[in-house]
XYZ file of C-alpha atoms in Angstrom:
668
model
C 139.419 85.335 125.903
C 136.165 86.013 127.444
C 134.458 83.446 130.567
C 132.469 81.403 128.303
C 135.959 80.565 126.500
C 137.671 79.797 129.398
C 134.591 77.742 130.702
C 135.663 75.611 127.683
C 137.929 72.350 127.785
C 139.273 71.148 124.577
C 138.672 67.388 124.271
C 140.979 66.264 120.899
C 142.661 68.465 118.346
C 140.066 70.179 116.320
C 140.647 70.657 112.327
C 139.523 73.712 110.194
C 137.580 71.240 108.078
C 135.681 70.522 111.541
C 135.800 74.722 112.004
C 134.258 75.504 109.165
C 131.328 73.019 109.497
C 130.797 74.666 112.256
C 130.393 77.846 110.068
C 127.640 75.287 107.607
C 125.528 73.968 109.954
C 124.730 76.943 111.644
C 124.341 79.428 108.598
C 121.991 76.145 107.289
C 119.874 75.566 110.772
C 119.770 79.774 110.902
C 117.764 80.064 106.790
C 115.654 77.123 107.940
C 115.142 78.270 110.781
C 113.580 81.347 110.034
C 112.982 80.031 106.860
C 114.947 83.321 104.725
C 117.859 83.554 103.885
C 121.050 82.500 101.586
C 122.856 79.425 103.482
C 124.749 79.069 99.685
C 127.463 81.524 100.144
C 127.926 80.981 103.739
C 128.537 77.562 103.172
C 130.690 77.454 100.073
C 133.282 79.989 101.125
C 133.231 78.720 105.318
C 136.971 77.090 104.553
C 138.651 80.702 103.392
C 136.671 82.297 106.111
C 137.966 79.630 108.775
C 141.669 80.032 107.417
C 141.635 83.935 107.214
C 140.211 83.922 110.929
C 142.467 81.184 112.421
C 145.559 81.916 110.700
C 145.934 85.926 110.135
C 143.490 88.201 111.095
C 143.817 90.416 114.084
C 140.068 90.940 116.279
C 139.422 91.647 119.430
C 135.515 89.974 121.179
C 136.188 91.865 123.761
C 136.801 95.011 121.968
C 135.853 95.272 119.094
C 136.419 98.865 117.658
C 139.994 99.363 118.993
C 142.256 101.526 116.266
C 144.589 98.569 114.797
C 142.295 95.909 114.390
C 142.244 94.374 111.294
C 138.636 95.373 109.440
C 136.653 92.002 107.470
C 133.758 93.586 105.467
C 131.667 90.897 103.802
C 131.113 92.611 100.600
C 128.413 89.799 100.192
C 126.394 90.702 102.398
C 123.207 88.529 101.794
C 125.729 85.488 102.975
C 124.753 87.403 106.504
C 125.064 84.207 108.436
C 128.313 83.157 107.578
C 129.160 86.907 110.091
C 126.561 86.048 112.415
C 128.275 82.436 112.304
C 131.889 83.324 112.629
C 130.930 86.505 115.872
C 129.181 83.532 117.679
C 132.035 81.267 117.157
C 133.834 83.904 118.512
C 132.505 84.987 121.290
C 131.225 88.526 121.155
C 129.247 89.401 123.650
C 126.042 90.176 122.350
C 126.043 87.455 119.683
C 124.963 84.364 121.902
C 123.454 81.170 120.172
C 120.012 82.602 120.868
C 120.767 85.474 118.643
C 121.855 83.033 114.855
C 117.902 81.024 115.848
C 116.033 84.776 116.164
C 117.838 85.378 112.462
C 115.787 87.400 110.217
C 113.705 88.229 113.063
C 112.272 91.494 114.305
C 114.356 93.376 116.993
C 117.771 90.633 116.497
C 121.151 91.604 115.930
C 120.739 88.953 112.968
C 119.343 91.231 110.427
C 118.693 89.694 106.721
C 122.031 91.764 105.396
C 125.123 93.393 107.515
C 124.295 96.972 109.376
C 127.021 98.881 110.967
C 125.768 100.044 114.600
C 123.444 97.008 115.012
C 125.634 94.417 116.454
C 129.024 94.570 117.152
C 132.407 93.529 115.085
C 130.134 94.776 111.945
C 132.037 97.878 110.200
C 129.644 98.159 107.361
C 126.443 97.627 106.517
C 126.680 95.611 102.705
C 124.416 94.446 101.406
C 123.434 96.031 98.157
C 126.387 94.530 95.981
C 129.464 96.569 95.407
C 129.314 98.762 98.182
C 131.446 96.715 100.453
C 134.635 96.583 98.474
C 133.756 100.201 97.301
C 133.954 100.764 101.562
C 137.202 98.509 102.402
C 138.881 100.499 99.672
C 138.296 103.896 101.556
C 139.496 101.670 104.727
C 142.377 101.191 103.008
C 143.005 103.990 102.684
C 142.532 105.597 105.425
C 144.999 103.125 107.129
C 147.796 104.352 104.729
C 146.935 108.095 105.882
C 146.929 107.876 109.469
C 149.961 105.211 108.918
C 151.563 108.162 107.247
C 150.211 109.939 110.146
C 151.072 108.302 113.117
C 153.502 105.691 111.910
C 153.663 102.309 112.072
C 153.811 101.489 115.345
C 149.994 103.053 115.885
C 148.182 102.143 112.605
C 149.558 98.894 110.647
C 146.007 96.467 110.154
C 144.476 94.920 106.942
C 141.173 94.746 105.596
C 140.260 91.885 103.760
C 136.784 91.598 101.550
C 134.968 88.956 100.306
C 132.752 89.761 97.913
C 130.719 87.715 95.336
C 130.377 87.589 91.397
C 127.159 89.895 91.930
C 129.897 92.679 93.549
C 132.497 92.490 90.820
C 129.330 92.828 88.674
C 128.205 96.113 89.636
C 129.943 99.207 87.888
C 131.133 100.433 90.737
C 133.445 97.638 91.515
C 135.335 98.885 88.463
C 135.929 102.240 89.953
C 136.734 100.596 93.351
C 139.369 98.464 92.000
C 140.305 101.165 89.540
C 141.575 103.667 92.172
C 142.479 100.968 95.044
C 145.322 99.193 92.202
C 145.976 103.172 90.973
C 146.994 104.324 94.714
C 148.945 100.670 95.746
C 146.389 99.788 98.525
C 148.664 97.010 99.274
C 146.479 96.330 102.786
C 143.611 95.312 100.988
C 143.102 92.264 100.552
C 139.901 90.779 98.389
C 138.119 87.524 98.641
C 136.693 86.292 95.668
C 134.063 83.968 96.375
C 134.231 82.592 92.222
C 131.314 80.250 92.647
C 129.901 80.653 89.456
C 126.679 81.108 89.623
C 124.059 83.563 89.994
C 120.479 83.675 91.152
C 119.070 83.408 87.956
C 121.383 80.121 87.639
C 124.810 80.010 85.840
C 126.501 83.580 85.431
C 127.900 82.400 82.124
C 123.843 83.428 81.524
C 125.484 87.091 82.144
C 129.143 87.386 82.117
C 132.148 85.963 80.477
C 134.300 88.906 82.257
C 137.924 87.749 82.472
C 137.782 88.844 86.329
C 141.562 87.675 87.273
C 142.817 89.614 84.083
C 140.894 92.414 85.189
C 142.200 93.426 88.541
C 145.114 92.434 87.797
C 145.071 95.251 84.934
C 144.139 97.561 87.575
C 147.491 97.892 89.355
C 145.954 94.243 91.138
C 147.975 91.206 92.950
C 146.244 88.372 91.567
C 146.060 84.718 92.725
C 143.873 81.811 91.626
C 143.180 78.865 94.314
C 140.771 76.057 95.165
C 138.704 78.193 97.867
C 138.360 74.389 99.982
C 142.319 73.362 100.002
C 142.618 75.540 103.431
C 147.249 75.393 102.210
C 146.114 76.904 99.471
C 144.232 79.240 100.794
C 146.764 79.953 103.347
C 149.580 79.729 101.295
C 148.075 82.918 99.057
C 146.922 85.103 102.035
C 150.419 85.194 103.224
C 151.943 86.404 99.574
C 149.287 88.372 99.127
C 149.774 90.516 103.238
C 153.990 90.666 101.369
C 152.576 92.389 98.160
C 153.142 95.988 97.756
C 149.640 96.170 95.742
C 145.775 95.286 96.880
C 144.955 91.642 96.286
C 142.673 89.290 95.014
C 142.320 85.919 95.837
C 139.808 83.782 93.376
C 138.728 81.872 95.730
C 136.866 78.140 93.259
C 134.384 77.415 95.365
C 131.233 75.720 94.856
C 127.637 77.868 96.173
C 125.880 75.812 99.150
C 129.183 73.172 99.694
C 128.519 70.057 101.750
C 124.837 69.988 100.395
C 124.682 66.443 98.403
C 122.451 67.329 95.351
C 121.528 70.875 95.927
C 125.572 71.952 95.896
C 126.695 73.817 92.731
C 123.199 74.402 91.959
C 121.307 78.375 91.973
C 118.236 76.741 94.123
C 120.677 77.164 97.637
C 122.238 80.932 97.031
C 118.798 82.036 98.680
C 116.325 79.705 99.967
C 116.582 77.554 102.856
C 117.967 73.824 101.792
C 114.786 72.243 103.292
C 114.970 69.722 105.885
C 115.402 66.622 104.238
C 118.585 68.125 102.377
C 119.813 69.228 105.560
C 119.833 66.382 106.953
C 121.603 64.731 103.470
C 124.410 67.115 104.752
C 124.547 66.663 108.127
C 125.717 63.024 106.743
C 127.633 64.272 104.123
C 130.619 66.479 106.406
C 129.551 64.296 109.560
C 128.554 67.086 111.472
C 126.217 64.379 113.993
C 125.165 67.463 116.216
C 121.719 69.122 116.679
C 120.916 72.118 114.922
C 122.342 75.543 116.670
C 124.676 72.784 118.636
C 128.469 72.750 118.850
C 130.622 70.400 120.242
C 133.388 72.604 123.134
C 135.893 71.233 120.854
C 135.348 73.077 117.689
C 134.036 76.327 119.986
C 136.663 75.977 122.089
C 139.254 76.250 118.638
C 137.372 79.145 117.343
C 137.534 81.475 121.682
C 141.010 80.924 120.988
C 141.247 82.938 117.878
C 139.889 85.733 120.030
C 142.795 85.094 122.461
C 144.754 85.889 119.891
C 143.001 89.064 119.173
C 143.061 90.049 122.657
C 146.853 89.181 123.207
C 147.360 91.902 119.890
C 145.032 94.457 120.555
C 147.113 94.600 124.882
C 150.320 94.857 123.458
C 149.038 97.789 121.350
C 147.832 99.843 123.666
C 151.321 99.442 126.122
C 152.707 101.336 122.157
C 150.118 103.256 122.086
C 150.807 104.769 126.245
C 154.631 104.863 125.299
C 154.062 106.886 122.363
C 154.360 110.828 122.584
C 151.955 111.034 119.467
C 149.379 109.276 121.729
C 146.635 112.304 122.594
C 147.002 113.610 119.260
C 146.128 110.350 117.466
C 143.776 109.307 120.517
C 142.321 113.108 119.031
C 142.094 112.056 115.139
C 140.762 109.039 116.054
C 137.875 109.315 118.073
C 137.242 112.841 115.162
C 137.039 115.572 117.623
C 137.802 119.234 115.679
C 139.122 121.879 117.293
C 137.593 124.488 118.814
C 139.729 126.532 116.470
C 138.223 125.955 113.213
C 134.479 126.765 115.010
C 136.524 130.627 116.142
C 138.056 130.896 112.234
C 134.326 130.049 110.957
C 132.831 132.584 113.401
C 135.300 134.803 112.691
C 134.912 134.400 108.895
C 131.442 135.131 109.070
C 131.926 138.406 111.125
C 134.985 139.728 108.311
C 132.208 138.288 105.867
C 129.433 141.076 106.982
C 131.542 143.263 107.167
C 132.538 143.376 103.847
C 129.252 142.394 101.687
C 131.128 140.011 100.504
C 129.400 138.893 96.740
C 130.758 135.492 95.300
C 129.704 132.453 94.178
C 128.734 129.558 97.227
C 130.755 127.388 95.607
C 133.475 129.963 95.589
C 132.285 131.092 99.202
C 133.042 126.826 100.582
C 136.149 127.194 99.018
C 136.969 130.830 101.439
C 135.255 128.357 104.241
C 137.022 125.352 103.266
C 140.593 127.903 103.727
C 139.794 129.116 107.231
C 138.654 125.052 108.650
C 141.699 123.569 106.818
C 143.837 126.215 108.278
C 142.307 125.671 111.794
C 142.306 121.531 111.141
C 144.272 118.679 109.333
C 141.072 116.233 110.355
C 139.665 117.054 107.151
C 140.606 115.705 103.826
C 139.179 116.820 100.864
C 138.515 115.396 97.254
C 136.638 115.490 94.245
C 134.751 113.288 91.555
C 137.895 115.538 88.720
C 135.774 118.959 89.175
C 138.753 120.072 91.625
C 138.262 123.662 90.095
C 134.958 123.996 89.650
C 133.930 122.114 93.136
C 136.727 124.644 94.767
C 137.262 121.799 96.844
C 141.417 122.109 97.421
C 142.753 124.425 99.394
C 146.435 126.296 100.172
C 148.854 123.635 101.453
C 147.032 120.863 101.175
C 149.248 118.359 99.807
C 148.033 115.533 97.089
C 147.349 111.710 97.722
C 149.364 109.928 95.824
C 150.629 105.956 95.344
C 152.984 105.318 98.300
C 152.812 108.966 99.311
C 149.909 109.099 102.164
C 150.562 112.263 103.585
C 148.601 114.467 101.844
C 145.080 115.473 102.447
C 143.921 115.576 98.838
C 142.452 112.571 97.357
C 141.399 112.943 93.390
C 138.890 110.591 92.930
C 138.595 110.802 89.618
C 135.541 110.411 87.223
C 134.145 107.812 89.735
C 131.667 109.763 91.960
C 129.534 106.343 93.304
C 133.001 105.210 94.034
C 134.271 108.578 95.593
C 131.058 108.240 97.717
C 131.787 105.191 98.468
C 135.264 105.803 99.654
C 134.683 108.599 101.525
C 132.588 105.803 103.948
C 135.219 104.107 104.490
C 137.256 106.709 105.558
C 134.934 107.937 107.418
C 133.915 104.814 109.663
C 137.798 103.643 109.870
C 138.234 106.899 111.986
C 140.957 109.628 112.234
C 139.172 111.649 109.670
C 136.091 114.045 108.097
C 135.828 113.105 104.286
C 134.595 115.343 102.200
C 133.944 115.765 98.732
C 133.193 117.385 95.745
C 130.770 116.769 92.320
C 127.795 118.903 90.390
C 124.750 118.135 92.175
C 123.440 116.440 88.815
C 125.541 113.455 89.278
C 124.129 112.494 92.850
C 122.645 110.298 90.789
C 125.733 108.660 90.289
C 126.391 108.396 93.462
C 123.514 108.037 95.079
C 124.157 104.057 95.977
C 126.892 105.149 98.694
C 125.245 108.366 99.659
C 122.520 106.125 101.080
C 124.255 104.159 102.881
C 126.087 107.585 104.941
C 122.553 108.043 105.793
C 121.632 104.537 106.920
C 124.718 104.206 108.685
C 124.542 107.430 110.078
C 128.460 108.744 109.162
C 129.604 112.194 108.947
C 130.644 112.436 104.887
C 129.971 115.864 103.794
C 128.772 116.345 100.044
C 130.042 119.293 98.089
C 127.922 119.250 95.088
C 128.123 122.566 93.021
C 126.627 124.163 90.063
C 122.922 123.504 91.824
C 120.234 124.692 89.035
C 119.801 125.995 85.601
C 121.842 128.691 86.961
C 125.178 126.850 85.917
C 123.949 128.183 82.513
C 124.958 126.687 78.946
C 126.195 123.410 79.822
C 122.677 121.888 79.537
C 119.778 120.078 81.087
C 122.039 117.393 81.329
C 124.114 119.184 83.807
C 121.332 121.161 85.392
C 119.616 119.370 88.573
C 115.522 119.650 88.913
C 114.545 116.259 90.724
C 118.083 115.905 92.460
C 116.948 118.076 96.062
C 113.880 116.414 96.231
C 115.575 112.944 95.977
C 118.196 114.452 98.581
C 114.937 115.510 101.607
C 113.414 112.183 100.982
C 116.519 110.837 102.198
C 116.025 109.841 106.225
C 119.000 110.800 108.242
C 120.696 113.370 105.276
C 120.589 116.948 105.810
C 120.434 118.811 103.094
C 121.920 122.650 102.897
C 121.633 125.192 100.159
C 123.201 128.627 101.927
C 121.776 131.773 100.302
C 125.452 133.497 100.378
C 128.951 133.685 102.287
C 127.559 133.547 105.441
C 125.535 130.926 104.967
C 127.703 129.375 103.477
C 129.955 128.630 106.417
C 127.179 128.857 108.934
C 126.392 125.470 107.376
C 130.024 123.812 106.714
C 130.154 124.457 110.783
C 126.950 122.524 111.158
C 127.859 119.832 108.702
C 130.864 119.270 110.667
C 129.087 119.853 114.102
C 127.191 116.166 113.141
C 128.486 113.244 114.077
C 125.799 111.207 113.583
C 124.612 112.418 109.467
C 126.356 113.492 106.260
C 125.470 116.561 104.993
C 125.003 117.735 101.385
C 126.296 121.178 100.742
C 123.811 121.983 97.234
C 126.085 125.511 95.516
C 125.699 127.718 93.029
C 127.456 127.812 90.526
C 126.812 132.211 89.573
C 127.372 135.159 91.975
C 125.596 135.771 94.565
C 124.693 138.715 97.064
C 125.591 139.240 100.808
C 122.363 139.149 102.541
C 122.958 139.919 105.618
C 122.703 143.655 107.157
C 124.332 142.518 109.980
C 126.441 140.044 111.551
C 125.470 138.066 114.991
C 127.499 135.265 117.228
C 124.547 132.723 116.196
C 124.290 130.343 113.757
C 121.233 131.850 112.315
C 121.160 128.566 109.744
C 121.212 125.990 112.547
C 117.749 125.951 112.690
C 117.417 125.298 109.412
C 114.864 128.962 108.595
C 114.599 131.882 109.642
C 113.384 135.237 109.329
C 115.483 137.118 106.742
C 113.494 140.025 105.753
C 110.386 141.201 108.381
C 108.599 144.220 107.534
C 107.876 146.612 109.410
C 103.508 145.859 108.777
C 101.765 142.962 109.256
C 103.687 141.119 107.090
C 100.450 139.892 104.236
C 102.349 137.517 102.598
C 105.587 134.970 103.483
C 107.890 134.578 100.703
C 110.280 130.589 101.248
C 113.314 130.482 99.020
C 116.315 128.338 98.766
C 120.128 129.450 98.091
C 120.114 131.479 94.991
C 116.458 132.711 95.124
C 116.726 134.410 98.195
C 117.727 137.161 96.744
C 115.294 136.445 93.974
C 112.733 136.526 96.983
C 114.773 139.358 98.314
C 113.989 141.667 95.618
C 109.885 140.446 95.247
C 109.408 142.281 98.856
C 110.654 144.671 97.462
C 109.225 145.193 95.540
C 105.970 144.610 96.711
C 106.686 146.650 99.061
C 107.693 150.005 96.610
C 104.971 149.640 93.915
C 102.125 148.081 95.909
C 102.054 148.387 99.752
C 102.089 145.070 100.349
C 103.708 143.604 103.495
C 106.309 141.123 102.607
C 108.948 138.779 104.663
C 111.015 137.014 103.270
C 112.652 133.547 104.607
C 115.782 131.832 103.407
C 115.388 128.173 104.471
C 119.021 126.621 103.788
C 118.545 122.861 105.198
C 114.688 122.101 105.281
C 115.439 118.770 108.091
C 117.054 121.092 111.122
C 113.636 122.920 110.358
C 111.401 119.770 110.288
C 112.593 119.900 113.295
C 111.810 122.612 116.226
C 109.106 122.719 117.727
C 105.642 123.754 116.074
C 106.095 127.740 117.812
C 109.826 128.531 116.481
C 108.004 126.857 112.765
C 105.051 128.516 113.394
C 106.893 132.058 114.693
C 109.042 131.701 111.526
C 106.040 130.435 108.902
C 103.885 132.652 110.405
C 99.961 132.602 109.352
C 99.571 134.432 105.687
C 99.783 132.556 102.181
C 102.891 131.269 101.821
C 104.868 131.469 98.181
C 107.820 129.430 96.801
C 110.846 129.760 95.098
C 113.868 127.186 94.031
C 114.941 126.698 90.946
C 114.263 122.834 91.064
C 111.248 120.620 91.570
C 108.747 121.935 93.478
C 108.225 118.214 94.790
C 107.816 118.136 98.794
C 107.930 122.275 99.019
C 103.656 121.963 99.842
C 104.705 120.539 103.107
C 105.845 123.843 104.089
C 103.578 126.340 101.528
C 99.878 125.179 102.588
C 97.326 123.715 99.768
C 96.508 127.496 99.001
C 100.192 128.152 98.429
C 102.780 129.133 95.200
C 105.208 127.973 93.895
C 107.666 129.496 91.241
C 110.026 127.014 90.499
C 110.906 124.754 87.344
C 108.069 122.322 86.104
C 110.775 120.426 83.794
C 114.233 120.417 82.776
C 116.399 123.074 82.179
C 117.963 124.340 78.580
C 121.373 125.125 77.270
C 121.508 129.225 77.438
C 122.497 131.817 80.297
C 122.401 131.615 83.289
C 119.936 134.736 83.202
C 118.468 134.278 80.334
C 116.876 130.825 81.795
C 115.772 132.007 85.461
C 113.862 134.710 83.065
C 113.000 131.763 79.898
C 111.923 129.845 83.095
C 110.149 132.522 84.721
C 111.564 132.235 88.256
C 111.713 136.303 88.500
C 111.177 138.907 90.683
C 108.406 139.828 88.711
C 107.282 136.320 89.030
C 107.375 136.221 92.289
C 104.979 139.216 93.549
C 103.380 138.433 90.841
C 102.272 134.959 92.503
C 101.788 137.488 95.454
C 99.489 139.649 94.603
C 97.644 136.938 92.561
C 97.704 135.068 96.119
C 96.385 137.692 98.069
C 94.117 140.045 96.036
């Protein structure tokens, strides 16, 4: 218990109802002061949250990141004042009452929606509905996997989620609950705030779904309770903890509970209650205290919860100290990859330069992964039902299955969005480095969770194969054109498009070392030649772009390309030299983002001052940053077509001849 709590003295026995009313008061007062926010959900779920925290949850505000803590995810992130009120009442050192008074203001820790890393104890960023429950599936899976490796003495905790109607209406929720039910993630307990209200009015305007039946059909343990009956809620949690399935507790609640005139109405969802209704609410629930005032006895009752969590954490630390597996466990939760991984990748690059290995970069990725996965067991792979197209499984990787969590490979099913969110949860939980694959065009489906990977700065690695018209006959529905531009527009996301097996290994190394940034590896279906002439120990892709081919004479034109089109640029440069006597440099640019981070001198040395041509079988958007106003672009101006890949490159005029012609037009 912290010093602030120790100074408090209990005056009389405090009921859970009074503890819940503290949440209600803090929520409505903070929203009122900010003149912005969502008071309804915190007021409606205050009773459920109070029972969960006062009787069950194991967290320690003095050490909010201890590995065996229970995880709490507020999937209905618009109700963030529920979490901030809890954190103040529990005594998190970064959540004094002044932070609640600065709710939704610039520079405060009390942002409009919970943001990972912005305040202590926030396990994941939520707000986009459905993301929290889906991320929690990854957390619950990571808990089972870590327990399978390190034992229940070190890993034995629950993941609790509060989700609203909106979370369950979002399509990603179906992907998530289906996967969780299939894998029997019994340490996942979801509280559904069943208040039957959405922004537009009653949920009956848009849905007739029997949510408990849906969860039950997906293999969940399901209960329904009055969310304001604290004993019923407590009994439901006890039953859920004993289940061998993930659990849904449907909590029938009144949105804005306690507000005598607006309670139960959509008017409490996303707007302040107003001074008159707040005064009436105070009288209605018997809260005779000024705004932001919580009496000592109630605050003491909340701080005692923190003391219980601190004791649980100390007991766990004693078990860890006595464990023979302590070092392995601590290395795992810290995400420390051994040097052997990068030594193996260095040897891999040297071997394949000497062999001049020609393979598709998706195959090169599989080969690099074989070296990586042999050197560490921290990497956990998967695919959205495209394992043998993405080539994301390597020899010896056992599969994760229901009640069998010792493996390293996850079959996510055809759930791209759910896969990305689950990988976020695995990364946030700690203990593993997750990677997962699908086709590049399906980042459209995964986009919401990928954006949160970047926003939270998580080391999640997306293996996106079939990266262009080069996938061929599957046609324009499967041929990504605009996707690179979309990904490159996302802050804090490294997009790697390697040109050959050597760059692929280099990009894997960079992705693994990027501990605070997700990575996307964009990989070809078609075979690509090895373009390096000699081996170097340095990782040439690390600066984002480099001169692959420098002419002996002063360059007259610079050809810049990525991925499979670097081969085309090299052939064009050779054509320009032999047929026209024009000196052309070729720049391979596997990662725009890393190149952008180089100093101006480095970028100038690579790009040169000659006219520039970009070559990429994708949309032009963004390339003018590198080729300038007078540069040329050889790539896609629309969607693709269904045909063999060589025919498509000729049809869309992405050829050495077209690049050479563009160069001649620029410089002659």
